[in-house]
Coordinates of C-alpha atoms in Angstrom, one line a residue:
Chain A
M24 CA 26.4 9.6 16.1
N25 CA 27.4 13.3 15.7
S26 CA 29.5 13.2 18.9
N27 CA 31.1 10.0 17.6
L28 CA 32.1 11.8 14.4
W29 CA 33.6 14.6 16.5
R30 CA 35.6 12.2 18.6
L31 CA 36.8 10.5 15.4
L32 CA 38.0 13.8 14.1
K33 CA 39.9 14.5 17.2
D34 CA 42.1 11.4 16.5
P35 CA 44.9 13.0 14.4
G36 CA 45.5 9.8 12.4
A37 CA 41.9 9.4 11.6
A38 CA 41.4 13.1 10.8
I39 CA 44.3 13.1 8.3
G40 CA 43.0 9.9 6.9
I41 CA 39.5 11.3 6.4
A42 CA 40.9 14.5 4.8
L43 CA 43.0 12.6 2.3
L44 CA 40.2 10.2 1.5
V45 CA 37.8 13.0 0.8
A46 CA 40.4 14.5 -1.6
V47 CA 40.7 11.1 -3.4
V48 CA 37.0 10.8 -3.7
V49 CA 36.8 14.3 -5.2
V50 CA 39.5 13.6 -7.7
A51 CA 37.9 10.4 -8.7
A52 CA 34.5 12.0 -9.1
L53 CA 36.0 14.9 -11.1
A54 CA 38.4 12.8 -13.2
P55 CA 36.5 13.4 -16.5
V56 CA 36.5 17.2 -15.8
L57 CA 40.1 17.4 -14.7
Y58 CA 41.3 15.1 -17.6
P59 CA 38.8 15.3 -20.4
Q60 CA 41.0 13.2 -22.6
D61 CA 40.6 9.4 -22.5
P62 CA 43.3 8.1 -20.0
W63 CA 44.1 5.3 -22.6
S64 CA 44.9 7.8 -25.4
M65 CA 48.4 9.0 -26.3
A66 CA 48.6 12.5 -24.8
G67 CA 52.3 13.3 -25.1
R68 CA 55.8 12.0 -25.9
P69 CA 56.3 8.5 -24.6
F70 CA 58.8 7.9 -21.7
L71 CA 58.5 11.6 -20.5
P72 CA 60.1 11.7 -17.0
P73 CA 58.2 13.4 -14.2
F74 CA 58.7 17.0 -13.1
T75 CA 60.0 18.1 -16.5
D76 CA 56.9 19.1 -18.4
P77 CA 54.2 21.2 -16.5
Q78 CA 51.5 19.7 -18.7
F79 CA 52.5 16.2 -17.5
P80 CA 53.7 16.7 -13.9
L81 CA 54.1 12.9 -13.3
G82 CA 55.4 12.1 -16.8
T83 CA 54.0 9.8 -19.4
D84 CA 54.2 6.0 -19.8
M85 CA 55.6 3.9 -22.7
M86 CA 52.6 4.7 -24.8
G87 CA 52.6 8.4 -24.1
R88 CA 49.6 8.1 -21.7
D89 CA 49.4 10.8 -19.0
I90 CA 50.2 9.2 -15.7
A91 CA 48.4 11.8 -13.6
A92 CA 45.2 11.2 -15.6
G93 CA 45.7 7.4 -15.1
L94 CA 45.9 7.9 -11.4
A95 CA 42.7 10.0 -11.3
Y96 CA 40.7 7.5 -13.4
G97 CA 42.3 4.6 -11.5
A98 CA 41.0 6.0 -8.2
R99 CA 37.4 5.4 -9.5
V100 CA 38.1 1.7 -10.1
S101 CA 39.8 1.2 -6.7
L102 CA 37.0 3.1 -4.8
I103 CA 34.2 1.3 -6.7
V104 CA 35.7 -2.1 -6.3
G105 CA 36.7 -1.5 -2.6
I106 CA 33.3 -0.1 -1.5
V107 CA 30.9 -2.3 -3.6
S108 CA 32.6 -5.6 -3.0
T109 CA 32.8 -4.8 0.8
A110 CA 29.1 -3.9 0.7
C111 CA 28.2 -7.2 -0.9
A112 CA 30.4 -9.1 1.5
I113 CA 28.8 -7.3 4.5
V114 CA 25.2 -7.9 3.3
L115 CA 25.9 -11.6 2.7
G116 CA 27.9 -12.0 5.9
V117 CA 25.4 -10.2 8.1
T118 CA 22.5 -12.2 6.7
L119 CA 24.1 -15.6 6.9
G120 CA 25.9 -14.9 10.2
G121 CA 22.7 -13.5 11.7
I122 CA 20.6 -16.5 10.7
A123 CA 23.2 -19.0 12.0
G124 CA 23.7 -17.1 15.3
Y125 CA 20.0 -16.6 15.9
Y126 CA 18.6 -20.0 15.0
G127 CA 21.7 -22.1 15.7
G128 CA 21.4 -25.8 14.9
L129 CA 21.8 -27.1 11.4
A130 CA 22.1 -23.7 9.7
D131 CA 24.8 -22.8 12.2
D132 CA 26.8 -26.0 11.5
A133 CA 26.5 -25.6 7.8
L134 CA 27.7 -22.0 7.9
M135 CA 30.6 -22.8 10.2
R136 CA 31.8 -25.5 7.7
V137 CA 31.6 -23.1 4.8
T138 CA 33.5 -20.3 6.6
E139 CA 36.1 -22.8 7.7
F140 CA 36.5 -23.9 4.1
F141 CA 37.1 -20.3 3.0
Q142 CA 39.5 -19.8 5.8
T143 CA 41.6 -22.7 4.6
I144 CA 41.8 -22.3 0.8
P145 CA 44.2 -19.8 -0.8
T146 CA 41.5 -17.2 -1.4
F147 CA 43.5 -14.9 -3.6
I148 CA 44.1 -17.8 -6.1
F149 CA 40.5 -18.7 -5.9
A150 CA 39.5 -15.1 -6.7
L151 CA 42.0 -15.1 -9.7
V152 CA 40.4 -18.4 -11.0
M153 CA 36.9 -16.9 -10.7
V154 CA 37.9 -13.7 -12.5
A155 CA 39.7 -15.6 -15.3
I156 CA 36.7 -18.0 -15.8
L157 CA 34.0 -15.3 -15.7
S158 CA 36.2 -13.2 -18.0
P159 CA 37.8 -10.0 -16.5
S160 CA 35.4 -7.1 -15.9
I161 CA 34.8 -4.8 -13.0
L162 CA 31.7 -6.9 -12.1
S163 CA 33.5 -10.2 -12.0
I164 CA 36.3 -8.6 -9.9
I165 CA 33.7 -7.2 -7.4
L166 CA 31.9 -10.6 -7.3
A167 CA 35.2 -12.5 -6.8
I168 CA 36.4 -10.3 -4.0
G169 CA 32.9 -10.2 -2.4
I170 CA 32.7 -14.0 -2.4
V171 CA 36.1 -14.5 -0.7
S172 CA 35.6 -11.8 1.9
W173 CA 32.2 -12.4 3.5
P174 CA 33.1 -15.4 5.8
P175 CA 34.9 -13.3 8.5
V176 CA 31.9 -11.0 8.6
A177 CA 29.6 -14.0 9.0
R178 CA 31.7 -15.4 11.8
L179 CA 31.8 -12.1 13.7
V180 CA 28.0 -11.5 13.3
R181 CA 27.2 -15.1 14.3
A182 CA 29.2 -14.7 17.5
E183 CA 27.5 -11.4 18.3
F184 CA 24.0 -12.8 17.6
A185 CA 24.7 -15.9 19.6
S186 CA 25.8 -14.0 22.6
L187 CA 23.1 -11.2 22.4
R188 CA 20.4 -13.8 22.0
G189 CA 20.7 -14.8 25.6
R190 CA 20.7 -11.3 27.0
E191 CA 17.7 -10.0 29.0
F192 CA 16.4 -7.4 26.5
V193 CA 16.2 -10.1 23.8
Q194 CA 14.6 -12.6 26.2
A195 CA 12.1 -9.8 27.2
A196 CA 11.2 -9.2 23.5
I197 CA 10.7 -13.0 23.0
A198 CA 8.5 -13.1 26.1
L199 CA 6.5 -10.2 24.7
G200 CA 5.8 -12.3 21.7
E201 CA 7.6 -10.2 19.2
S202 CA 8.2 -11.8 15.8
D203 CA 11.7 -13.2 15.0
R204 CA 11.9 -10.6 12.2
H205 CA 11.4 -7.8 14.7
I206 CA 13.8 -9.2 17.2
I207 CA 16.5 -9.8 14.6
L208 CA 16.2 -6.5 12.8
R209 CA 15.2 -4.1 15.6
Q210 CA 16.7 -5.6 18.7
I211 CA 19.8 -7.5 17.9
L212 CA 21.1 -6.1 14.6
P213 CA 21.6 -2.5 15.8
N214 CA 23.8 -3.8 18.6
T215 CA 26.1 -5.6 16.2
L216 CA 26.6 -2.7 13.8
S217 CA 29.7 -1.1 15.3
P218 CA 32.1 -4.0 15.1
V219 CA 30.8 -4.7 11.6
L220 CA 31.4 -1.1 10.6
V221 CA 35.0 -1.3 11.8
M222 CA 35.6 -4.6 10.1
G223 CA 34.0 -3.2 6.9
S224 CA 36.3 -0.2 6.8
L225 CA 39.4 -2.5 7.1
M226 CA 37.9 -4.7 4.4
V227 CA 37.7 -1.8 1.9
A228 CA 41.4 -1.4 2.3
S229 CA 42.2 -5.1 1.7
A230 CA 39.7 -5.2 -1.3
I231 CA 41.6 -2.3 -2.8
L232 CA 44.9 -4.2 -2.4
T233 CA 43.3 -7.4 -3.9
E234 CA 41.9 -5.5 -6.9
A235 CA 45.4 -3.9 -7.5
A236 CA 47.0 -7.4 -7.4
I237 CA 44.4 -8.8 -9.8
S238 CA 44.9 -5.9 -12.3
F239 CA 48.6 -6.2 -11.9
L240 CA 48.4 -9.8 -13.1
G241 CA 46.6 -8.5 -16.2
L242 CA 43.1 -9.5 -15.2
G243 CA 41.7 -6.0 -14.7
D244 CA 38.7 -4.6 -16.5
P245 CA 40.1 -4.1 -20.1
N246 CA 38.1 -0.9 -20.4
M247 CA 39.0 0.8 -17.2
M248 CA 42.4 2.3 -16.2
S249 CA 43.4 1.0 -12.8
W250 CA 46.5 1.5 -10.6
G251 CA 47.3 -2.2 -10.6
Y252 CA 47.2 -2.3 -14.4
M253 CA 49.6 0.7 -14.6
I254 CA 52.1 -1.0 -12.4
G255 CA 51.8 -4.4 -14.2
A256 CA 52.0 -2.9 -17.7
S257 CA 55.1 -0.8 -17.0
R258 CA 57.1 -3.3 -14.9
T259 CA 59.0 -4.6 -17.9
V260 CA 60.5 -1.1 -18.5
I261 CA 61.2 -0.4 -14.8
R262 CA 65.0 -0.2 -15.5
Q263 CA 64.5 2.8 -17.9
A264 CA 61.4 4.4 -16.3
W265 CA 60.9 4.0 -12.6
W266 CA 58.1 6.6 -12.3
M267 CA 55.6 4.6 -14.3
S268 CA 55.3 2.0 -11.6
F269 CA 56.4 4.2 -8.6
F270 CA 53.5 6.7 -8.6
P271 CA 50.6 4.3 -8.8
G272 CA 52.1 2.2 -6.1
L273 CA 52.6 5.2 -3.9
V274 CA 49.0 6.2 -4.3
I275 CA 47.8 2.7 -3.4
V276 CA 50.0 2.7 -0.2
L277 CA 48.6 6.1 0.8
V278 CA 45.0 5.3 0.2
V279 CA 45.2 1.9 2.0
L280 CA 47.1 3.4 4.9
M281 CA 44.6 6.2 5.3
I282 CA 41.7 3.8 5.3
N283 CA 43.4 1.6 7.9
L284 CA 44.0 4.7 10.1
V285 CA 40.3 5.7 9.8
G286 CA 39.3 2.1 10.6
E287 CA 41.5 2.0 13.7
G288 CA 40.2 5.4 14.8
L289 CA 36.7 4.2 14.3
N290 CA 37.4 1.1 16.4
D291 CA 38.7 3.3 19.3
V292 CA 35.6 5.5 19.1
L293 CA 32.9 2.8 18.7
N294 CA 34.4 0.0 20.8
P295 CA 36.2 1.9 23.6
R296 CA 36.4 -1.2 25.8
L297 CA 38.2 -3.1 23.0
A298 CA 40.5 -0.2 22.3
R299 CA 44.0 -1.2 21.3
K300 CA 46.0 -2.3 24.2
G301 CA 49.1 -0.7 25.4
R302 CA 48.7 2.5 23.5
A303 CA 50.9 5.0 25.1
Chain B
M5 CA 42.8 -44.0 21.5
D6 CA 41.5 -40.9 23.1
K7 CA 44.7 -39.0 22.3
L8 CA 44.3 -39.9 18.6
R9 CA 40.8 -38.7 18.4
P10 CA 41.4 -35.0 17.7
I11 CA 44.0 -35.9 15.1
I12 CA 41.6 -38.2 13.3
G13 CA 38.9 -35.5 13.5
R14 CA 41.4 -33.0 12.0
L15 CA 42.3 -35.4 9.2
L16 CA 38.6 -36.1 8.4
K17 CA 38.0 -32.4 8.2
S18 CA 41.0 -31.9 5.9
I19 CA 39.7 -34.6 3.6
A20 CA 36.3 -33.0 3.5
I21 CA 37.9 -29.7 2.6
I22 CA 39.9 -31.3 -0.2
A23 CA 36.8 -33.1 -1.5
T24 CA 34.9 -29.8 -1.6
I25 CA 37.7 -28.2 -3.6
I26 CA 37.5 -31.0 -6.1
V27 CA 33.8 -30.4 -6.6
L28 CA 34.3 -26.7 -6.8
N29 CA 37.0 -27.2 -9.4
F30 CA 34.6 -29.4 -11.4
L31 CA 31.9 -26.7 -11.3
L32 CA 34.4 -24.0 -12.4
I33 CA 35.5 -26.1 -15.4
R34 CA 31.8 -26.3 -16.4
L35 CA 31.6 -22.5 -16.0
A36 CA 34.7 -21.9 -18.2
P37 CA 33.8 -20.4 -21.5
G38 CA 34.0 -22.6 -24.6
D39 CA 33.1 -26.2 -25.2
P40 CA 36.0 -28.5 -24.2
A41 CA 35.3 -30.8 -27.2
A42 CA 35.5 -27.8 -29.6
A43 CA 38.8 -26.8 -27.9
M44 CA 40.2 -30.2 -28.3
A45 CA 39.0 -30.5 -31.9
G46 CA 40.6 -27.1 -32.6
E47 CA 43.9 -28.3 -31.2
A48 CA 43.7 -31.4 -33.4
G49 CA 43.1 -29.2 -36.4
A50 CA 39.6 -30.6 -37.4
A51 CA 36.2 -29.4 -36.1
D52 CA 33.5 -31.2 -38.0
E53 CA 30.4 -32.2 -36.1
A54 CA 31.0 -36.0 -36.3
F55 CA 34.5 -35.7 -34.9
M56 CA 33.3 -33.5 -32.1
A57 CA 30.6 -36.0 -31.2
Q58 CA 33.2 -38.7 -31.2
L59 CA 35.4 -36.7 -28.9
R60 CA 32.5 -36.0 -26.6
E61 CA 31.8 -39.7 -26.3
Q62 CA 35.4 -40.6 -25.9
F63 CA 35.9 -38.1 -23.0
G64 CA 32.5 -38.8 -21.5
L65 CA 31.2 -35.3 -22.1
D66 CA 27.8 -36.7 -23.2
R67 CA 27.2 -38.4 -19.9
P68 CA 25.0 -36.9 -17.1
L69 CA 26.7 -34.4 -14.9
Y70 CA 26.9 -36.5 -11.8
Q71 CA 28.7 -39.2 -13.7
Q72 CA 31.2 -36.8 -15.1
L73 CA 31.7 -35.5 -11.5
A74 CA 32.4 -39.1 -10.3
Y75 CA 34.9 -39.6 -13.1
Y76 CA 36.6 -36.3 -12.4
F77 CA 36.8 -37.2 -8.7
A78 CA 38.3 -40.5 -9.5
D79 CA 40.9 -38.8 -11.8
V80 CA 41.9 -36.3 -9.2
V81 CA 42.3 -38.9 -6.5
R82 CA 44.6 -40.8 -8.8
L83 CA 46.5 -37.5 -9.2
D84 CA 45.4 -37.0 -12.8
L85 CA 44.7 -33.3 -13.0
G86 CA 44.1 -33.2 -16.7
Y87 CA 46.2 -32.2 -19.7
S88 CA 47.4 -28.8 -20.8
Y89 CA 46.7 -28.6 -24.5
R90 CA 48.8 -25.4 -24.7
Q91 CA 51.9 -26.8 -23.1
R92 CA 51.3 -30.4 -24.3
E93 CA 52.1 -31.9 -21.0
A94 CA 50.1 -33.4 -18.1
V95 CA 49.1 -30.8 -15.5
V96 CA 50.6 -32.9 -12.7
E97 CA 53.9 -33.0 -14.4
L98 CA 54.0 -29.3 -15.0
I99 CA 53.1 -28.6 -11.3
L100 CA 55.4 -31.2 -9.8
D101 CA 58.3 -29.8 -11.9
R102 CA 57.8 -26.4 -10.3
L103 CA 56.7 -27.3 -6.8
P104 CA 60.2 -27.4 -5.2
A105 CA 60.9 -23.8 -6.2
T106 CA 57.6 -22.6 -4.7
L107 CA 58.1 -24.6 -1.5
L108 CA 61.6 -23.1 -1.1
L109 CA 60.2 -19.6 -1.6
T110 CA 57.1 -19.8 0.6
I111 CA 59.0 -21.6 3.4
S112 CA 61.8 -19.0 3.3
G113 CA 59.3 -16.2 3.2
F114 CA 57.4 -17.7 6.1
I115 CA 60.6 -18.0 8.2
V116 CA 61.6 -14.4 7.4
A117 CA 58.1 -13.2 8.4
L118 CA 57.8 -15.2 11.6
G119 CA 61.4 -14.6 12.7
L120 CA 61.6 -10.9 12.0
G121 CA 57.9 -10.4 13.1
V122 CA 58.3 -12.0 16.5
L123 CA 61.7 -10.3 17.0
M124 CA 60.2 -6.8 16.3
G125 CA 57.0 -7.6 18.2
V126 CA 58.9 -8.5 21.3
T127 CA 61.2 -5.5 21.0
S128 CA 58.2 -3.3 20.5
A129 CA 56.3 -4.7 23.5
M130 CA 59.3 -4.4 25.8
R131 CA 59.6 -0.7 25.0
V132 CA 56.0 0.3 24.9
G133 CA 55.5 4.0 24.1
R134 CA 59.2 4.7 23.5
L135 CA 60.8 5.7 20.2
T136 CA 61.7 2.1 19.2
D137 CA 58.1 1.0 19.7
R138 CA 56.7 3.9 17.7
L139 CA 59.1 3.3 14.8
I140 CA 58.3 -0.4 14.7
S141 CA 54.6 0.3 14.9
L142 CA 54.9 2.8 12.1
F143 CA 56.9 0.3 10.0
A144 CA 54.3 -2.4 10.5
L145 CA 51.4 0.0 9.7
L146 CA 53.2 1.0 6.5
F147 CA 54.0 -2.4 5.2
Y148 CA 50.6 -3.6 6.1
A149 CA 49.3 -1.1 3.5
T150 CA 51.8 -1.8 0.8
P151 CA 51.0 -4.0 -2.2
L152 CA 53.5 -6.9 -2.2
F153 CA 54.2 -6.8 -5.9
W154 CA 55.1 -3.1 -5.6
V155 CA 57.5 -3.8 -2.8
G156 CA 59.1 -6.4 -5.1
L157 CA 59.5 -3.9 -7.9
M158 CA 60.9 -1.2 -5.7
A159 CA 63.3 -3.7 -4.2
I160 CA 64.5 -4.5 -7.7
M161 CA 65.0 -0.9 -8.4
L162 CA 67.0 -0.3 -5.2
F163 CA 69.0 -3.5 -4.8
S164 CA 69.5 -4.6 -8.4
V165 CA 69.3 -1.5 -10.6
W166 CA 70.8 1.2 -8.4
L167 CA 73.0 -0.7 -6.0
G168 CA 73.7 -3.8 -8.2
W169 CA 73.9 -6.0 -5.1
L170 CA 71.4 -8.7 -5.9
P171 CA 70.0 -10.5 -9.0
S172 CA 66.5 -9.4 -9.9
F173 CA 65.1 -12.4 -11.6
G174 CA 65.3 -16.2 -11.9
M175 CA 66.4 -18.8 -9.4
E176 CA 70.0 -19.3 -10.5
S177 CA 72.5 -17.8 -12.9
V178 CA 71.7 -19.0 -16.4
G179 CA 74.4 -21.1 -18.0
A180 CA 76.8 -20.8 -15.1
G181 CA 76.8 -24.6 -14.7
Y182 CA 77.4 -24.4 -10.9
A183 CA 77.1 -27.6 -8.9
G184 CA 77.0 -28.5 -5.2
W185 CA 77.6 -25.8 -2.7
T186 CA 78.4 -23.1 -5.3
R187 CA 75.0 -23.8 -6.8
A188 CA 73.3 -23.6 -3.4
A189 CA 75.0 -20.3 -2.7
D190 CA 73.9 -19.0 -6.1
I191 CA 70.3 -20.0 -5.4
A192 CA 70.4 -18.4 -1.9
H193 CA 71.7 -15.2 -3.5
H194 CA 68.7 -15.2 -5.9
L195 CA 66.4 -16.1 -3.1
I196 CA 67.1 -13.0 -0.9
L197 CA 64.9 -10.5 -2.8
P198 CA 61.9 -12.7 -3.4
A199 CA 61.8 -14.2 0.1
G200 CA 62.3 -10.8 1.6
T201 CA 59.5 -9.3 -0.4
L202 CA 57.1 -12.2 0.3
G203 CA 58.0 -12.0 4.0
L204 CA 57.8 -8.3 4.5
F205 CA 54.0 -8.0 4.3
Y206 CA 53.6 -10.8 6.8
V207 CA 56.4 -9.4 9.0
A208 CA 53.9 -6.5 9.6
V209 CA 51.2 -8.9 10.5
Y210 CA 53.3 -10.9 12.9
T211 CA 54.8 -7.9 14.5
R212 CA 51.5 -6.4 15.4
L213 CA 50.2 -9.8 16.6
T214 CA 53.2 -10.6 18.7
R215 CA 53.2 -7.1 20.2
A216 CA 49.6 -7.3 21.3
S217 CA 49.9 -10.8 22.6
M218 CA 53.1 -9.9 24.6
L219 CA 51.4 -6.9 26.2
E220 CA 48.5 -9.1 27.2
V221 CA 50.7 -11.7 28.9
K222 CA 53.2 -9.2 30.3
D223 CA 51.1 -8.2 33.4
M224 CA 49.8 -11.6 34.3
D225 CA 50.2 -13.0 37.8
F226 CA 52.7 -15.7 36.9
V227 CA 55.0 -13.1 35.3
R228 CA 54.9 -11.0 38.5
T229 CA 55.7 -14.2 40.5
A230 CA 58.7 -14.8 38.3
R231 CA 59.8 -11.3 38.8
A232 CA 59.3 -11.6 42.6
K233 CA 61.5 -14.7 42.6
G234 CA 64.3 -12.5 41.2
L235 CA 64.6 -14.1 37.8
R236 CA 66.7 -12.4 35.3
H237 CA 64.8 -10.1 32.9
G238 CA 65.9 -11.9 29.7
L239 CA 64.8 -15.2 31.1
I240 CA 61.4 -13.9 32.1
V241 CA 60.8 -12.4 28.6
R242 CA 61.9 -15.6 26.8
R243 CA 60.6 -18.4 29.0
H244 CA 57.6 -16.9 30.7
I245 CA 56.1 -14.2 28.5
L246 CA 57.1 -15.1 25.0
R247 CA 56.3 -18.8 25.3
N248 CA 52.7 -17.9 26.3
A249 CA 52.4 -15.1 23.9
M250 CA 53.4 -17.4 21.0
L251 CA 50.1 -19.3 21.0
P252 CA 47.9 -16.9 19.1
V253 CA 50.8 -16.3 16.8
I254 CA 51.0 -20.0 15.9
T255 CA 47.2 -20.2 15.4
F256 CA 47.4 -17.2 13.1
A257 CA 50.3 -18.7 11.1
G258 CA 47.9 -21.5 10.2
I259 CA 45.2 -19.1 9.1
Q260 CA 47.7 -17.1 7.1
A261 CA 49.1 -20.0 5.2
G262 CA 46.6 -19.6 2.4
Q263 CA 47.4 -15.9 1.9
L264 CA 51.1 -16.7 1.9
V265 CA 50.7 -19.0 -1.0
G266 CA 48.6 -16.4 -2.8
G267 CA 51.4 -13.9 -2.2
A268 CA 53.8 -16.4 -3.7
V269 CA 52.0 -16.1 -7.1
L270 CA 52.6 -12.3 -7.1
T271 CA 56.2 -12.6 -5.9
E272 CA 57.0 -15.3 -8.5
T273 CA 55.6 -13.1 -11.2
V274 CA 57.6 -10.1 -10.2
F275 CA 60.9 -12.0 -9.9
A276 CA 60.4 -14.6 -12.7
W277 CA 60.8 -17.3 -10.0
P278 CA 60.2 -20.6 -11.7
G279 CA 57.5 -21.9 -9.4
I280 CA 53.8 -22.8 -9.6
G281 CA 52.9 -19.1 -9.1
R282 CA 54.7 -18.2 -12.3
L283 CA 53.0 -21.2 -13.9
A284 CA 49.6 -19.9 -12.8
F285 CA 50.5 -16.4 -14.2
D286 CA 51.3 -17.9 -17.6
A287 CA 48.1 -20.0 -17.5
L288 CA 46.1 -16.9 -16.7
L289 CA 47.5 -15.1 -19.7
Q290 CA 46.8 -18.0 -22.0
R291 CA 43.5 -18.9 -20.3
D292 CA 44.9 -22.4 -19.8
Y293 CA 42.1 -23.5 -17.4
P294 CA 43.3 -27.0 -16.6
V295 CA 46.6 -25.7 -15.3
L296 CA 44.9 -22.9 -13.4
L297 CA 42.6 -25.2 -11.6
G298 CA 45.4 -27.7 -11.0
V299 CA 47.4 -24.9 -9.3
F300 CA 44.4 -24.0 -7.2
F301 CA 44.0 -27.6 -6.1
V302 CA 47.7 -28.2 -5.3
T303 CA 48.1 -24.9 -3.4
S304 CA 44.9 -25.8 -1.4
V305 CA 46.4 -29.2 -0.5
M306 CA 49.6 -27.4 0.5
V307 CA 47.7 -25.1 2.9
V308 CA 45.7 -28.0 4.4
V309 CA 49.0 -29.9 5.1
F310 CA 50.5 -26.7 6.6
N311 CA 47.4 -26.3 8.8
I312 CA 47.9 -29.9 10.1
I313 CA 51.5 -29.1 10.9
T314 CA 50.6 -25.8 12.8
D315 CA 47.9 -27.7 14.7
M316 CA 50.6 -30.2 15.9
A317 CA 53.0 -27.3 16.7
Y318 CA 50.2 -25.8 18.7
R319 CA 49.7 -28.9 20.8
I320 CA 53.5 -29.2 21.4
A321 CA 53.7 -25.6 22.5
D322 CA 50.8 -25.9 24.9
P323 CA 50.1 -29.4 26.1
R324 CA 47.0 -28.2 27.9
I325 CA 45.2 -27.6 24.6
E326 CA 42.5 -30.1 23.8
V327 CA 41.7 -29.1 20.3
A328 CA 38.0 -29.2 20.1
S329 CA 36.8 -31.7 17.5

């Protein structure tokens, strides 16, 4: 694993990505220290343009809230939602996909129908409906994103399990009389982890985009400052104050881009045979 | 009869998916906060217990759950999606009113995405490793990471506020009273920004997909044969490589349809486009659940129909395909 990490760091895209993401995590963790004041409170003069007052380098919004502070606190929501919802989706997807791939039969058929269903419906609208009905909170957003994003994981794990099940080392374990539990957890699962890890890293990026879109539409957690909310709230004054929606959007692009770069770097390191084709 | 079989299988599957959505919608209505009878009584201005009991009986809310589900099912099949007490109109009417605008937007967005995406993907694949390829790949990577609603807002800043070239909201000029071709031109003018925004994110997706697919086909034996026969380069790219490389792109177009419709909700919100996405946004703000669930149902049906169409396109593009039932 250590040598893998070293190889990942040698990929310039992934190295820059990791450095920037570490910085974002640090800022998110230290937000209450860096900006002790509540990000919702009026900190200065409303409509203060950026780069004019050293106290508010990115300016203030229409309520006089500090934009830099909003970005720091918003990083917490994006990271928490991105990571926790992906973790839920992976646990659910690996469990169901594993069962379907290993046992096949009825369980497999049922799972395939469910994933097909999720592949067809407009999942973003479904997530919106769920958040609206469960009432907006960080928990309902995590739940909604988790529910719509597990099926691809299940499909991937199912395919891996189904193909590994026929391989010699698994057949040998079966012949040795090992329990299903042992075979699933100790023999097959470790071999499916690297594609799942790659998929998971890309899922964090899309979960962050989905959370931003949900908050943009006004369904964010009403107690937590988030990037999507900042853009949604200030879009009506965009003609007078471009910076209020520009900076949060820029941060989203950067973070999502970095996660994608790390995910692709991870893919090249962990699945060298499946490395992107035609890379010059 | 054998030729029809996969089509029938496909239709049955679509019906099963739509039926599941109806059941899901019913469960979501049950989950929604608030007693529907209390809501109705509140709208009617009276909320005493006797009146609410009467309402429950009248709307069948006192029946067992499975019976209510059966009624709901029958209603939806008859295209009765309920009544919006906030807007005082049947949900179906509200949605049908706005459907043409959404169809115009999503189809235009899809054409932009597919057209531009395939064009850039082909260009990129034909110049692997050179500057053009790198620039296109960078562009795709960037737009793949950009929130759609933010692209829309920035496009408004650039093209409407600073340059003043394009209108930033609505579908036509209010009160201009255009008719015929002038009206069509006016709508097209309003369509450029929203369709471009909606398309741009998916341009990134199709560019990457087409590029990868072209590279895979490019070195296959039949391409070498065509080259050995001395065919012109352009002909080989168009007829031999692209035609085969398009198959995964078409499959993916079907899978992406649901996301495209979801993107339309955001685009319509940003550009005040009078479609069902905008309707969904208003319903979200007012917690108007019947409208919200109606939008979910109708958009799902749209996606199912679109999937059937891509399935047929797939079979026309590649007659060898026996879509597994």
